[in-house]
Coordinates of C-alpha atoms in Angstrom, one line a residue:
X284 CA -2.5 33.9 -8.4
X285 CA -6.0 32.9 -8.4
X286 CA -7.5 30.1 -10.8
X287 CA -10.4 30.8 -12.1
X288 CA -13.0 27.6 -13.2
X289 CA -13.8 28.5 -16.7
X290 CA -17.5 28.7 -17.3
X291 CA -18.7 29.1 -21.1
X292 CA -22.5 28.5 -20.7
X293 CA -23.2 32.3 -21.2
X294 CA -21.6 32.3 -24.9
X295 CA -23.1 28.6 -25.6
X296 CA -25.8 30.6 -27.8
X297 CA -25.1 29.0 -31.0
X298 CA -25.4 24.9 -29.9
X299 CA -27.7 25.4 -26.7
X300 CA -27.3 22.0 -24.4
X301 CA -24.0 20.8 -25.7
X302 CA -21.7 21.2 -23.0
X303 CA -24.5 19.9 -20.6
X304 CA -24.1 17.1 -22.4
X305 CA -20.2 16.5 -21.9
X306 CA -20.7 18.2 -18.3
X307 CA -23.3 14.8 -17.6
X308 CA -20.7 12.8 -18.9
X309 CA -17.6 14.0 -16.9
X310 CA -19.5 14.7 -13.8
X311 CA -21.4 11.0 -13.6
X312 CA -19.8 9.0 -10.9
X313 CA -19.4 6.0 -12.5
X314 CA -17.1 8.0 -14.6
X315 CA -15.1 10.3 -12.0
X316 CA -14.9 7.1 -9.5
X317 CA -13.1 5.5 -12.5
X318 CA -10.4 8.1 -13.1
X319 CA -9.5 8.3 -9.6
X320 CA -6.8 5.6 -8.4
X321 CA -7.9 3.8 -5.6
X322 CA -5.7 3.4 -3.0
X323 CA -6.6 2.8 1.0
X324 CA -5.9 5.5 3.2
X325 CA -3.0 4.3 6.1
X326 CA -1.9 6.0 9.2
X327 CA 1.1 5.2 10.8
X328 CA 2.4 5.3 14.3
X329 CA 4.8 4.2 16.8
X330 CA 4.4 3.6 20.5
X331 CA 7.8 2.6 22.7
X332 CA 7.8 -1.0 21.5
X333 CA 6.5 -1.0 18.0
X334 CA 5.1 0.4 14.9
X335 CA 1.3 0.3 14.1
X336 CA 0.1 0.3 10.2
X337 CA -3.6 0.9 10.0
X338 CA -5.2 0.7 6.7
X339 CA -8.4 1.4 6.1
X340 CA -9.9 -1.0 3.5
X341 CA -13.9 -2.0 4.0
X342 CA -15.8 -4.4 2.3
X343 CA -12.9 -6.8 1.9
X344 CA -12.5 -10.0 4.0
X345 CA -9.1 -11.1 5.4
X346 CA -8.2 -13.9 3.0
X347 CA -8.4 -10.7 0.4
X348 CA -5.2 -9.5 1.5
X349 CA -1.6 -10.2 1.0
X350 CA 1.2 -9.3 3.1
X351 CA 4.9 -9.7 2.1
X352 CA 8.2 -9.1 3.7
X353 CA 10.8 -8.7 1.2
X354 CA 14.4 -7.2 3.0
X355 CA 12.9 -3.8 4.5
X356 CA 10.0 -3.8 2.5
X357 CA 6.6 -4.1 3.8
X358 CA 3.9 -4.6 0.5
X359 CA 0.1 -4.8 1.6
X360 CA -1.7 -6.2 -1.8
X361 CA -5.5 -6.7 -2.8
X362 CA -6.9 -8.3 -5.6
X363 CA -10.3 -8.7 -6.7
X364 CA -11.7 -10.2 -9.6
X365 CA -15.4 -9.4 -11.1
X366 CA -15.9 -13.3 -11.1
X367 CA -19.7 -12.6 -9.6
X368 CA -21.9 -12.1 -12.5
X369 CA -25.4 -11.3 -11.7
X370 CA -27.2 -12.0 -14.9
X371 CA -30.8 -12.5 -13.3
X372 CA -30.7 -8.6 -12.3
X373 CA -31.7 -5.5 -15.0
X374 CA -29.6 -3.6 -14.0
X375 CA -30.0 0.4 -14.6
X376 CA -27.1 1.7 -13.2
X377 CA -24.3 -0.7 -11.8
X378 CA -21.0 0.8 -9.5
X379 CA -19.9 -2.1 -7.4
X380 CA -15.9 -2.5 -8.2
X381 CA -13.5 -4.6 -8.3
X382 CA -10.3 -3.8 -8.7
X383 CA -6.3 -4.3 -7.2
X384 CA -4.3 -2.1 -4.7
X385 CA -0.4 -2.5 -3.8
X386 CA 0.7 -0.6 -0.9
X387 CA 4.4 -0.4 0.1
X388 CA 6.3 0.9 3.1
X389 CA 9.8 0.4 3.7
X390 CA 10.3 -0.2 7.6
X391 CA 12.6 1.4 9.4
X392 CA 16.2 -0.7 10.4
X393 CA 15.1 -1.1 14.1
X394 CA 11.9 -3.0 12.8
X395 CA 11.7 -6.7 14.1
X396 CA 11.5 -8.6 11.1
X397 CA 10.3 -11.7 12.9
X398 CA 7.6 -10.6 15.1
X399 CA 5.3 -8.8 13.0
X400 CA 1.5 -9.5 13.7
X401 CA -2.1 -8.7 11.5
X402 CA -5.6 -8.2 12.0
X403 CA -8.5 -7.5 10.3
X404 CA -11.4 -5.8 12.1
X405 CA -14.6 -3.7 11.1
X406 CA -12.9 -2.9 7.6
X407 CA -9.1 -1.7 9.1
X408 CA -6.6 -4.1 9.0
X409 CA -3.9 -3.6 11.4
X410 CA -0.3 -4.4 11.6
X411 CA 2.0 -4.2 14.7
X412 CA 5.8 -4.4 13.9
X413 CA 7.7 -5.1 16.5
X414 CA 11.0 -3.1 17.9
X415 CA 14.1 -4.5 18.2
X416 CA 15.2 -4.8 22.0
X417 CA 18.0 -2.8 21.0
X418 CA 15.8 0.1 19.7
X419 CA 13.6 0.5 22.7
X420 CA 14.1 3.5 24.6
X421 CA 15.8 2.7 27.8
X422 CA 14.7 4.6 30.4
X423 CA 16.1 4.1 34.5
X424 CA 17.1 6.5 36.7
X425 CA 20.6 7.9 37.5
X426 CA 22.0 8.2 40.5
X427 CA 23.9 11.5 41.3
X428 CA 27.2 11.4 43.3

């Protein structure tokens, strides 16, 4: 099945210009931007002795951020408040943002709770979680008899 955008400018005979006006509305980025949640994209990884969380979140500062640990539950949280108000400024058109992000990952069981370790850098913040030594691949060779 194919879906098909409906398009009803051809029968738009009888109030010419009214559906431009609601396409303007709808299609204005101030108002799309707002009806889309936004929410920092992440990759994951793992290398032999830990797990790597990259988020990418720009324009934010370190001290932005909140990191909690609560049982297997890793939450990454942003909140920003439109306390800056430019009042000197005529503004025509204004789409600087502020708003709040939770982002949640539940780690897996052979995550080191206690070595867990962040950075911030060029608008990714990164988080290395740790392996347990038990959870590391051991790797030696074996003799043969």
């Amino acid at each position: 099945m194919t879906l098909v955008k409906f398009n009803n400018k051809a029968n738009n005979t009888l109030m010419p210009g009214f559906n431009d006006v609601f396409d303007s509305i709808f299609n204005d980025t101030f108002f799309s931007d707002r009806m889309v949640a936004r929410v920092p994209a992440v990759n994951i990884s793992e290398s032999e002795n830990n797990y790597h969380v990259e988020l990418a979140a720009p324009g934010l500062r370190k001290e932005d951020f909140k990191l909690n640990l609560e049982r297997n539950q890793l939450s990454i949280s942003v909140e920003q408040n439109a306390d800056h108000q430019d009042n000197q400024k005529n503004y025509s058109k204004r789409e600087y943002s502020y708003s709040s992000f939770v982002r949640s990952f539940t780690l897996p069981e052979s995550a080191d709770h206690a070595n867990i370790e962040a950075s911030y850098t060029d608008g990714i913040l990164r988080i290395d979680i740790a392996k347990r030594e038990e959870a590391k691949a051991v790797r030696r060779q074996i003799e043969i008899k």
